[in-house]
Coordinates of C-alpha atoms and ligand atoms in Angstrom, one line a residue:
X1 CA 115.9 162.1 111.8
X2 CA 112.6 162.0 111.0
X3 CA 111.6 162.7 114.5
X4 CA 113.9 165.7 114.3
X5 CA 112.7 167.0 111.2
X6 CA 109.2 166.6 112.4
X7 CA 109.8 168.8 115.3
X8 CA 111.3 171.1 113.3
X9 CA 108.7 171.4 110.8
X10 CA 106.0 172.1 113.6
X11 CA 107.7 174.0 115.2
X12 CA 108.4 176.3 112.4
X13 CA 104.7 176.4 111.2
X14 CA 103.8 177.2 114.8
X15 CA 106.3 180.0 114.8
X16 CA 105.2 181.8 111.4
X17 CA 101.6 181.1 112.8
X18 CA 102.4 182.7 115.9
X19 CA 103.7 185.8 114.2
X20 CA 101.3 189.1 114.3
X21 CA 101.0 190.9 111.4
X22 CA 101.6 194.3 111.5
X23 CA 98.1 195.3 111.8
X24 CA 96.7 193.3 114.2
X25 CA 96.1 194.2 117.6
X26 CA 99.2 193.7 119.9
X27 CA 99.1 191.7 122.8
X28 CA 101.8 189.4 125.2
X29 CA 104.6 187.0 123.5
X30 CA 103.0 183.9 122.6
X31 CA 104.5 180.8 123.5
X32 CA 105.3 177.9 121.0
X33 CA 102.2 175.6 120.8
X34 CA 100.3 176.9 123.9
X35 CA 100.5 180.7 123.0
X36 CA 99.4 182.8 125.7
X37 CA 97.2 180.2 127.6
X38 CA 99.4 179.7 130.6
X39 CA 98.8 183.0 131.0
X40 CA 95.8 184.0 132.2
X41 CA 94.3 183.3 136.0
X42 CA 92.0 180.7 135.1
X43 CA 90.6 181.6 138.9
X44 CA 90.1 185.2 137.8
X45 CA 90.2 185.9 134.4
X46 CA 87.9 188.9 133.7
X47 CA 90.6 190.7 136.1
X48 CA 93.5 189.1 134.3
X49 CA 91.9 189.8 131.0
X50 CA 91.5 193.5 132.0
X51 CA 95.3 193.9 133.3
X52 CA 96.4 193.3 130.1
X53 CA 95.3 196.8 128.4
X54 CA 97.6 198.7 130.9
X55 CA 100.1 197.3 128.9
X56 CA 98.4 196.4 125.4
X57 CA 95.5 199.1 125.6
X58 CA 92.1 198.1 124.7
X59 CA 92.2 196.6 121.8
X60 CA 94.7 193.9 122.0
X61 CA 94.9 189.9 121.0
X62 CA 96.0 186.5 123.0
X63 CA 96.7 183.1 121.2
X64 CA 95.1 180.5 123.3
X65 CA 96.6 177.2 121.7
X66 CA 96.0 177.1 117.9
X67 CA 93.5 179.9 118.0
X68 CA 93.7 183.6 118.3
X69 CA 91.4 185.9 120.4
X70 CA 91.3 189.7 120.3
X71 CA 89.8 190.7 123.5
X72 CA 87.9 194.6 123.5
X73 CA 87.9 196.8 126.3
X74 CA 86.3 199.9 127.6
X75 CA 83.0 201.5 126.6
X76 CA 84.0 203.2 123.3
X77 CA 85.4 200.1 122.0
X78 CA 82.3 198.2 122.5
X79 CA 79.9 200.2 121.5
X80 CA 82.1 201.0 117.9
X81 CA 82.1 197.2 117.9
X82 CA 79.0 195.5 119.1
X83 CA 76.5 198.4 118.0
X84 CA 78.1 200.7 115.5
X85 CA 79.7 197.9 113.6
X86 CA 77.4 195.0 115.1
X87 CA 76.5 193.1 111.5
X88 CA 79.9 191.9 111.6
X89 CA 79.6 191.0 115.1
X90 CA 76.3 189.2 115.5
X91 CA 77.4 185.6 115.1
X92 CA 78.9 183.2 118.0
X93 CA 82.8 181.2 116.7
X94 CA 82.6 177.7 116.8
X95 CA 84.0 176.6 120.0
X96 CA 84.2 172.8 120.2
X97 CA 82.5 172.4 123.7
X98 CA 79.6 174.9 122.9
X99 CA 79.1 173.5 119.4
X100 CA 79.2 169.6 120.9
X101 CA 76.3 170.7 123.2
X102 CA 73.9 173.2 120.7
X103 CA 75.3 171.9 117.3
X104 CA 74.7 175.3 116.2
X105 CA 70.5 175.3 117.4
X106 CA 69.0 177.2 120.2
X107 CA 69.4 181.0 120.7
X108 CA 72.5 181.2 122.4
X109 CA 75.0 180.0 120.0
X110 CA 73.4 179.5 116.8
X111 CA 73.8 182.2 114.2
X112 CA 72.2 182.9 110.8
X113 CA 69.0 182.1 109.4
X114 CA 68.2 179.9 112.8
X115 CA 69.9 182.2 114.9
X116 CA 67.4 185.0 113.8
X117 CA 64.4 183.3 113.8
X118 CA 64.9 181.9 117.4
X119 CA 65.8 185.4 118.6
X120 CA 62.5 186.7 117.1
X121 CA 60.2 183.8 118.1
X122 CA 61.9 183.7 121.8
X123 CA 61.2 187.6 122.0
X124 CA 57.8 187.5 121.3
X125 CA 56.6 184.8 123.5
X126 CA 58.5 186.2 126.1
X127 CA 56.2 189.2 125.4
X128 CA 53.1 187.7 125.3
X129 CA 53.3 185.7 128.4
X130 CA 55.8 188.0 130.3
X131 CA 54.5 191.2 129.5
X132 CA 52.0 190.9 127.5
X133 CA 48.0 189.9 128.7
X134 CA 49.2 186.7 130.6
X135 CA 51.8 188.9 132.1
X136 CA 54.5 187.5 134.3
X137 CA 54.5 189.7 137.2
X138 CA 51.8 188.0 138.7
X139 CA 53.9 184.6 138.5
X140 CA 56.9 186.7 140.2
X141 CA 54.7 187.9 143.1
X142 CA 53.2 184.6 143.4
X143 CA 56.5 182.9 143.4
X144 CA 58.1 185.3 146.3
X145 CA 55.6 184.7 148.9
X146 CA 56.4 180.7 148.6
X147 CA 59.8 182.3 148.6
X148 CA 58.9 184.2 151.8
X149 CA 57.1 181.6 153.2
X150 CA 60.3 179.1 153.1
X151 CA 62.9 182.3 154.4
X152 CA 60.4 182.8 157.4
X153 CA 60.6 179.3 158.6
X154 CA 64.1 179.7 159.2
X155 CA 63.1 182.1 161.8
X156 CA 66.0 184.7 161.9
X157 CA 68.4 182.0 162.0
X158 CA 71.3 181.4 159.8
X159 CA 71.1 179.8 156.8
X160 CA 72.4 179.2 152.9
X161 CA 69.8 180.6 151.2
X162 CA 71.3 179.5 147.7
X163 CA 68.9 176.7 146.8
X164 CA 65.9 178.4 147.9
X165 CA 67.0 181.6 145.5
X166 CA 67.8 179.2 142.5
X167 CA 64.7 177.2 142.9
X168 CA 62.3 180.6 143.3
X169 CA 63.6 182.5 140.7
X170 CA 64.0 179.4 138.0
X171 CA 60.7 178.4 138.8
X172 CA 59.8 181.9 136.8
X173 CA 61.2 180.8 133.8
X174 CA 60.2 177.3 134.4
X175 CA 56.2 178.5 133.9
X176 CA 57.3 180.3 131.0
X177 CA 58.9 177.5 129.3
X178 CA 57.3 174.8 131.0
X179 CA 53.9 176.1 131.7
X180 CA 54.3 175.3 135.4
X181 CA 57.2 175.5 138.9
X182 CA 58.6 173.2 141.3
X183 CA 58.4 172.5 144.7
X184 CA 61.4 174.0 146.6
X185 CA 63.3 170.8 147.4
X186 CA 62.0 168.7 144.7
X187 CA 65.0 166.2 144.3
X188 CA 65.5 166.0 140.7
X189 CA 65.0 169.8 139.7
X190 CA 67.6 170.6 143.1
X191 CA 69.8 168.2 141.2
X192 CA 69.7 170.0 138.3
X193 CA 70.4 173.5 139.4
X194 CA 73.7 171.9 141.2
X195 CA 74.3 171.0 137.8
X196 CA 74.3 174.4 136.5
X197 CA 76.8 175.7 138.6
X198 CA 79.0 173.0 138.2
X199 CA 78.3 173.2 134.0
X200 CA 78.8 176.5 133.7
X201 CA 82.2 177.0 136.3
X202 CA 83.9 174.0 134.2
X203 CA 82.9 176.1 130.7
X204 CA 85.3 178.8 131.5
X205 CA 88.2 176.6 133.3
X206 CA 91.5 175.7 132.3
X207 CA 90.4 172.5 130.8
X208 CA 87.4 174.1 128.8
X209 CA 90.3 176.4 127.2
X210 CA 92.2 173.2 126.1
X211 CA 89.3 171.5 125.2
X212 CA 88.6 174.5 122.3
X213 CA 92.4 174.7 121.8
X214 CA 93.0 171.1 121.1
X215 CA 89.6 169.5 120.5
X216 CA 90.7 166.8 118.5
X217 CA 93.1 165.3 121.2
X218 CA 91.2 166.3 124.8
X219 CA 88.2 164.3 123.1
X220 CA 90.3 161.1 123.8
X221 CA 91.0 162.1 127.0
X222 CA 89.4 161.9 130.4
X223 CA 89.2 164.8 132.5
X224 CA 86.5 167.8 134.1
X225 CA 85.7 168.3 130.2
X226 CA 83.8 164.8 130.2
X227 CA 82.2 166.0 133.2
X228 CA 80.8 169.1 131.6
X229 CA 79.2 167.0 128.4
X230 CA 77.7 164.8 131.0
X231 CA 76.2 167.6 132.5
X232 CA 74.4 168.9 130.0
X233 CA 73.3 165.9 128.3
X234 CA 71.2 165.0 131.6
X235 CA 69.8 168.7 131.5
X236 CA 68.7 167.7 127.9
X237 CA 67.1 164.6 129.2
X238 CA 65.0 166.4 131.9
X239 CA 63.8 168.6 128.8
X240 CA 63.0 166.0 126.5
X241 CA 60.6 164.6 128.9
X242 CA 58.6 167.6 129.6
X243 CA 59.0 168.2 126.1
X244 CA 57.3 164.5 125.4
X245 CA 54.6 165.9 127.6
X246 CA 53.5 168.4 126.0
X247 CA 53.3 167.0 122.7
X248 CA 51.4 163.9 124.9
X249 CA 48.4 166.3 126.3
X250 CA 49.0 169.3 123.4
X251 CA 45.9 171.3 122.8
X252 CA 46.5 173.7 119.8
X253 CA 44.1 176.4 121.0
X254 CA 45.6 176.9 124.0
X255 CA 49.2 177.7 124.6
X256 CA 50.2 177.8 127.7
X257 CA 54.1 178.5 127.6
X258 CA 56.6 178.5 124.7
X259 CA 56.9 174.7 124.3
X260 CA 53.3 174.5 123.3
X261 CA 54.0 177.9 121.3
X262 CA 56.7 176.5 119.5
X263 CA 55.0 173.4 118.7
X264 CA 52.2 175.4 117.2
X265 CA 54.2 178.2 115.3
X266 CA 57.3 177.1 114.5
X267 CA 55.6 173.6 113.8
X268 CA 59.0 171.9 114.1
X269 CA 60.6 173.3 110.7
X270 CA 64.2 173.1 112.5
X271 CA 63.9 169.5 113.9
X272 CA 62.4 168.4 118.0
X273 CA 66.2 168.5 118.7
X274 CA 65.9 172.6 118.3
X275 CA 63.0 173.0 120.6
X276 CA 65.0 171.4 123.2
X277 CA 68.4 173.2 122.5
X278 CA 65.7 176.1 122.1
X279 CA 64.8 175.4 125.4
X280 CA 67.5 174.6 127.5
X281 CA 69.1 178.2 126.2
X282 CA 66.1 179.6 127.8
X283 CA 66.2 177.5 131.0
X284 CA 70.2 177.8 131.6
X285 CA 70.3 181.5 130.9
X286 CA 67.1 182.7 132.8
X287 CA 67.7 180.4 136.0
X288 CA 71.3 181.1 137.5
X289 CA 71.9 184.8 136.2
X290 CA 69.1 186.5 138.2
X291 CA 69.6 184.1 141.3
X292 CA 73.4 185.0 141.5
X293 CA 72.7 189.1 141.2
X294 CA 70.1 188.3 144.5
X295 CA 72.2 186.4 146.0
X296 CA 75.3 189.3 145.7
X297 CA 72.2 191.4 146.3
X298 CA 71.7 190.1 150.1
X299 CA 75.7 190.3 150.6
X300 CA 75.8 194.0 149.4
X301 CA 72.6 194.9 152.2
X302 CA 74.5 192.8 155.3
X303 CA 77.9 194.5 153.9
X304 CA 76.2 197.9 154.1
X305 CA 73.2 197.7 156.5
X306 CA 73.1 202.0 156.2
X307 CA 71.9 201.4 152.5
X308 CA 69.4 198.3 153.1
X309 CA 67.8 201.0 155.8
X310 CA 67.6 203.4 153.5
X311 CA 65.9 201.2 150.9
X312 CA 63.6 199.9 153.4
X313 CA 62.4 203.2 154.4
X314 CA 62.0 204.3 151.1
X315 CA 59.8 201.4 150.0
X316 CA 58.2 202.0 153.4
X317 CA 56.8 205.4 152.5
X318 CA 56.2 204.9 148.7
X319 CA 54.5 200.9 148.8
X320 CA 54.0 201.0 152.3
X321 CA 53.4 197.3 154.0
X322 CA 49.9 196.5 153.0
X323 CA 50.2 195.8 149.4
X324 CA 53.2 194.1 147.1
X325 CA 55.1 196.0 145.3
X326 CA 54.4 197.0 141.7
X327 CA 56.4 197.7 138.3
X328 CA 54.6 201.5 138.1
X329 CA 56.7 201.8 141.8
X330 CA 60.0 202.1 140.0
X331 CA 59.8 205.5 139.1
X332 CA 58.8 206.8 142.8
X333 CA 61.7 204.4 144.3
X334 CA 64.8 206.3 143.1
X335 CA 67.0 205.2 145.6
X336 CA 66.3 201.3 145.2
X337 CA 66.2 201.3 141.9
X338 CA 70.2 203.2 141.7
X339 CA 70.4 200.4 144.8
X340 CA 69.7 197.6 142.2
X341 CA 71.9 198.8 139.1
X342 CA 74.7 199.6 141.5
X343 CA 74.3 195.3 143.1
X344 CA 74.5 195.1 139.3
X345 CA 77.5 197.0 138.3
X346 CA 79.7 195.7 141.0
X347 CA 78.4 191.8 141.3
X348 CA 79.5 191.9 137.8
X349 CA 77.9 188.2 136.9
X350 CA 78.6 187.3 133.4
X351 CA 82.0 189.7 133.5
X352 CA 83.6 188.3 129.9
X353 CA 79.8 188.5 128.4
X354 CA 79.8 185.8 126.1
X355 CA 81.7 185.2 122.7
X356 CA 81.8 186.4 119.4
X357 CA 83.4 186.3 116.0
X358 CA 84.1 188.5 112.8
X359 CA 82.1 187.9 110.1
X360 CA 84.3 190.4 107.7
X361 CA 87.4 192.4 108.4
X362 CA 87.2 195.0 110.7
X363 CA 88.8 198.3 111.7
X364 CA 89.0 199.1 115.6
X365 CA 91.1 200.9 117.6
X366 CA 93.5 201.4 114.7
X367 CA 94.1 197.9 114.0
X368 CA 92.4 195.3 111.3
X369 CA 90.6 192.6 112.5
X370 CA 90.4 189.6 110.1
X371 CA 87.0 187.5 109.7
X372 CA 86.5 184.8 111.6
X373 CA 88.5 186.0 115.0
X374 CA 87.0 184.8 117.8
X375 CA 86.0 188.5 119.8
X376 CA 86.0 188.6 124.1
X377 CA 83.6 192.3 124.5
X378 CA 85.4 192.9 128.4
X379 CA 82.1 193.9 129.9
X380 CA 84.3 194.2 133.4
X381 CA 86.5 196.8 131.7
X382 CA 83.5 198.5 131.1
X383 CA 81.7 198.5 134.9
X384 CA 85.1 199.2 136.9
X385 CA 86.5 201.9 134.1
X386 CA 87.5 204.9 136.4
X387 CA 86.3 207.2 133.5
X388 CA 83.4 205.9 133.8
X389 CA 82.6 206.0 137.7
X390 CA 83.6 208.2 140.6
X391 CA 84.3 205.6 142.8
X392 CA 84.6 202.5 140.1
X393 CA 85.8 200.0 143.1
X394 CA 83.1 201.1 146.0
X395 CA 79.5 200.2 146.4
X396 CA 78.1 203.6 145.9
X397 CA 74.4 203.5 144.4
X398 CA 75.3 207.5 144.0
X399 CA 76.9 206.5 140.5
X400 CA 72.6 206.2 139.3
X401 CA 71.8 209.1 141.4
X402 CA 71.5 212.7 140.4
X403 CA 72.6 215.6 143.2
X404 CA 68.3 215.7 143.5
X405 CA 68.2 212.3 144.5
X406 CA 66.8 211.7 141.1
X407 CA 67.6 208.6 139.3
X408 CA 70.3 209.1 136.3
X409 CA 71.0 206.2 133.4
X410 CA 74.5 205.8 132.6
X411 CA 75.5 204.9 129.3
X412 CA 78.3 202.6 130.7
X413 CA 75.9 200.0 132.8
X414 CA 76.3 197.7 130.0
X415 CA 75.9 194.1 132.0
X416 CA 73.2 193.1 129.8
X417 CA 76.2 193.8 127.4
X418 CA 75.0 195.9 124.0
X419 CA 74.2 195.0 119.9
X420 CA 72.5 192.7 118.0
X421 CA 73.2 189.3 120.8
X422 CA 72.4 191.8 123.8
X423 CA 70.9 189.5 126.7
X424 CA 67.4 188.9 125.4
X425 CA 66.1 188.4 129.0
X426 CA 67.0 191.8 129.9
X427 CA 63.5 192.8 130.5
X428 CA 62.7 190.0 132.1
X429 CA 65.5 189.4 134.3
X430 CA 64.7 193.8 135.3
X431 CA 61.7 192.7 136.1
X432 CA 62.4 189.9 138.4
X433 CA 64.8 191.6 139.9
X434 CA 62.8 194.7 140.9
X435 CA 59.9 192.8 142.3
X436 CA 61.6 190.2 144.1
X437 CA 64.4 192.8 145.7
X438 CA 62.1 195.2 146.6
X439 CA 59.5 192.3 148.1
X440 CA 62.5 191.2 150.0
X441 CA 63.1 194.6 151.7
X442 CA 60.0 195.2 152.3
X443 CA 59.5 191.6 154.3
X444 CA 62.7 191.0 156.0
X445 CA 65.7 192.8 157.7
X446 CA 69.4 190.9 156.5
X447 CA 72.1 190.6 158.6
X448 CA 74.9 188.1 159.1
X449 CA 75.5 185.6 161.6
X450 CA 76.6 186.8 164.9
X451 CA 80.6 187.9 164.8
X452 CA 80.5 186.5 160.7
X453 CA 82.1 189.2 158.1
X454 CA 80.5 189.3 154.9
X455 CA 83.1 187.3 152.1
X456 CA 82.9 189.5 149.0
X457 CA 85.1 187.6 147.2
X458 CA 83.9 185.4 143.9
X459 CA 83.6 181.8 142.1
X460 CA 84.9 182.6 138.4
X461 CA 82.6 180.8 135.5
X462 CA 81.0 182.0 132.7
X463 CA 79.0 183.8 135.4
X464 CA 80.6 184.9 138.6
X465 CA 78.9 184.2 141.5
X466 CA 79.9 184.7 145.4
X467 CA 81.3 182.0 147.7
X468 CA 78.6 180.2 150.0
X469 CA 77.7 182.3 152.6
X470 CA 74.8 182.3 155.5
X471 CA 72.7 185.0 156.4
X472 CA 69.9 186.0 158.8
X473 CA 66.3 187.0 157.6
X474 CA 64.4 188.8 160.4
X475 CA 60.3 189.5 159.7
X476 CA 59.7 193.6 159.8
Ligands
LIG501 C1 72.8 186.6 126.5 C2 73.5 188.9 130.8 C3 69.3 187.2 132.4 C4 68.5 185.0 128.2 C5 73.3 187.4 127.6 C6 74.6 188.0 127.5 C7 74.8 188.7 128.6 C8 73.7 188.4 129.5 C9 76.1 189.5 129.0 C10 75.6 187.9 126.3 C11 75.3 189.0 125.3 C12 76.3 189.0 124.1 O1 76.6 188.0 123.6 O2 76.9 190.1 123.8 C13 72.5 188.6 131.6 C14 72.3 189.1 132.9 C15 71.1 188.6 133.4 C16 70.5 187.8 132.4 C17 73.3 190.0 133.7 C18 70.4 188.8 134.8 C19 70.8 189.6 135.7 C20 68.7 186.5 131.4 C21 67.4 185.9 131.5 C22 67.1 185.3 130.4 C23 68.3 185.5 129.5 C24 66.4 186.0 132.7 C25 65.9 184.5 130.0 C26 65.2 184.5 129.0 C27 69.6 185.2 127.4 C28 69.8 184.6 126.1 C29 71.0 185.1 125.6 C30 71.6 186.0 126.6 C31 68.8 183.7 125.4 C32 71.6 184.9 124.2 C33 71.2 185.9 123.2 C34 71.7 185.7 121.8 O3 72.7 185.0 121.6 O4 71.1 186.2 120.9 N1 72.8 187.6 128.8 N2 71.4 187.9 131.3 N3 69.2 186.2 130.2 N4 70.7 186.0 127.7 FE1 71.0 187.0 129.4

């Protein structure tokens, strides 16, 4: 009997728990215990996700286990959220598997005093040596003819050019944060990028989801949630050493990347385990986004070789072939640059953008949020609205065009997403991929392999990246 009253009692807790009040944003009928995590495609969530609001609208709430989740969709929504009312939405929720891995340090999910200070000290390095005197762009240049160099010896042949991607465009934030690259194939570093993939897929799985749901219990258990605590405990390791070093050969009047910036401004006041949480933010963040947008990039020009001709003509006439290609080109390159936003808009790459939480109530959409409610800003619901764009579902690089040809922002490319946590590499990752898209078409002709059909389909994770794939590089 005591078994039965037991049951009872939980179940009756969970019941008035899983009750919505009458203000809070609606959402599907929640399940005893589980609530509504059985019901989401683990394999496509951002799609699942944005299915919802044809039902629930944009505002709407899922339990996933013990904890509630209001998930917001659609341009107005955000922007009220994250930028009109973004105090109350600046910090990251405590989600067991983040917190085991950053204990609240770094940039990505720290918040507060910490939080802020990172932000504003990762910022301003990232000026000085990205676009600042020791500018980046030569590094970027520099970078993509050993890039070059590598895609030529393949000689129009096919091949996966996933590694060569992740190891070119990490080894850009690998001088900033490192003060120096690797050599494409370098064992240990090609290791760790596998391990990014891998780290980040697991992160938004089914067992990541249990893991924050029931944190206490899946700690006891074995499974792919291990896995992803192994994973980054090793990337840790690789930073520790090149964090030892630099403090080994450190030279205070001369910093030459943020380690030795941070061990001269920040002097340590947070603890050596921040610089490395500090780093590995910085290293995780800036390595796999901007290689998965080239990599959707090279799928979108085989897909639609009409549109790789036409950016190839136009850098053609405006760069020419004798010189590489600068930042002060963008303006005159209209049609690459709408080329690059639209690769942007549809490869979609980090399509859930990453959590947040209430730090007071909230109004939105007609509904109270209470603090502490874990926030999902839909960024997909955003870049495939059809308010938004003529053709939200087709590769059209018209949507950034004007009826001159001109090039035309639009208020809903938000894949940087928007506020006070909005991607603090934007500028950087722009920059990369500007200089290293537009080196590419200017070098080399993409095509697939004889009688092969470009896949379009995706890997879900925190980012979503494209299935493997093989292409063909010819010379021009
Ligand atoms: C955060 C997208 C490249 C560093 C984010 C967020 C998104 C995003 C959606 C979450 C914003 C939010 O919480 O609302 C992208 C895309 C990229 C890219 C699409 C490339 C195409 C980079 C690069 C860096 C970087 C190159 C390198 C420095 C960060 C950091 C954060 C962040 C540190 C956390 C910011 C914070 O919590 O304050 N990014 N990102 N990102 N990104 Fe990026």
């Amino acid at each position: 009997s005591l078994l039965l009253f037991t049951a009872v009692f939980i179940l009756t807790a969970d019941y008035i728990k899983n009750r919505r009040p009458g203000s809070f944003p609606p959402g599907p009928r929640a399940f005893p215990i589980v609530g509504n995590l059985f019901t989401v495609d683990y394999n496509r969530t951002h799609e699942s996700l944005t299915q919802v609001t044809d039902r629930y609208g944009d505002v709407y709430s899922l339990r996933m286990g013990q904890t509630w989740i209001v998930v917001l969709n659609r341009f107005d929504v955000l922007k009220e959220a994250l930028v009109d009312q973004g105090d109350v939405l600046a910090d990251r929720p405590n989600l067991p598997l983040l917190q085991d891995i950053s204990q609240g340090l770094g940039v990505i999910f720290s918040n507060g005093k910490i939080w802020k200070q990172q932000r504003r000290f990762a910022l301003s390095t990232l000026k000085h040596f990205g676009f600042g005197k020791k500018s980046l762009k030569p590094v970027i240049l520099e970078e993509f003819s050993y890039c070059a160099k590598e895609f030529k010896s393949h000689k129009g042949k096919p091949f996966d050019p996933h590694l060569i991607l992740n190891n070119a465009v990490s080894n850009i934030i690998c001088s900033l944060v490192f003060g120096h690259r690797f050599e494409y194939g370098d064992e240990k570093f090609m290791e760790l990028m596998s391990w990014f993939g891998k780290g980040l897929e697991l992160e938004a799985s089914i067992w990541a989801q249990l893991y924050n749901s029931f944190p206490l219990l899946m700690r006891r258990l074995p499974g792919p949630h291990q896995t992803v605590q192994h994973i980054w405990n090793s990337v840790k390791d690789f930073i520790r050493v090149e964090v030892k070093e630099h403090k080994h050969n450190w030279d205070p009047s001369d910093n030459r990347d943020y380690i030795d910036c941070y061990l001269s401004e920040i002097q340590m006041e947070q603890g050596p385990e921040n610089l490395v949480v500090c780093v590995f933010d910085l290293f995780l963040a800036g390595s796999e986004t901007t290689s998965t947008t080239l990599r959707w990039a090279f799928l979108y020009m085989v897909k639609y070789p009409e549109i790789q001709a036409k950016v190839q003509a136009e850098i053609d006439k405006v760069v020419g072939t004798s010189r590489q290609p600068s930042m002060e080109d963008r303006a005159d390159l209209p049609y690459t640059d709408a080329v690059i936003h639209e690769i942007q808009r549809m490869s979609n790459i980090v399509p859930l953008s990453l959590p947040h939480v209430t730090t007071r109530d909230i109004r939105l959409g007609g509904y109270t949020i209470p603090k502490v409610m874990t926030i999902i800003p839909n960024l997909t619901s955003v870049l495939f609205d059809k308010n938004e764009w003529e053709t939200p579902d087709a590769f059209n690089p018209g949507h950034f065009l004007n009826p001159e040809g001109k090039f035309v922002k639009r208020a809903a490319f938000i894949p940087f997403s928007a506020g006070k946590r909005v991607c603090l590499g934007e500028n950087l990752a722009r920059m990369e991929l500007f200089l290293f898209f537009t080196s590419l078409m200017q070098h080399f002709t993409f095509s697939m392999p004889a009688g092969v059909k470009p896949v379009m389909d995706f890997r879900f994770g925190i980012t979503l990246s494209p299935l493997p794939y093989e292409v063909c590089l010819t010379s021009r």
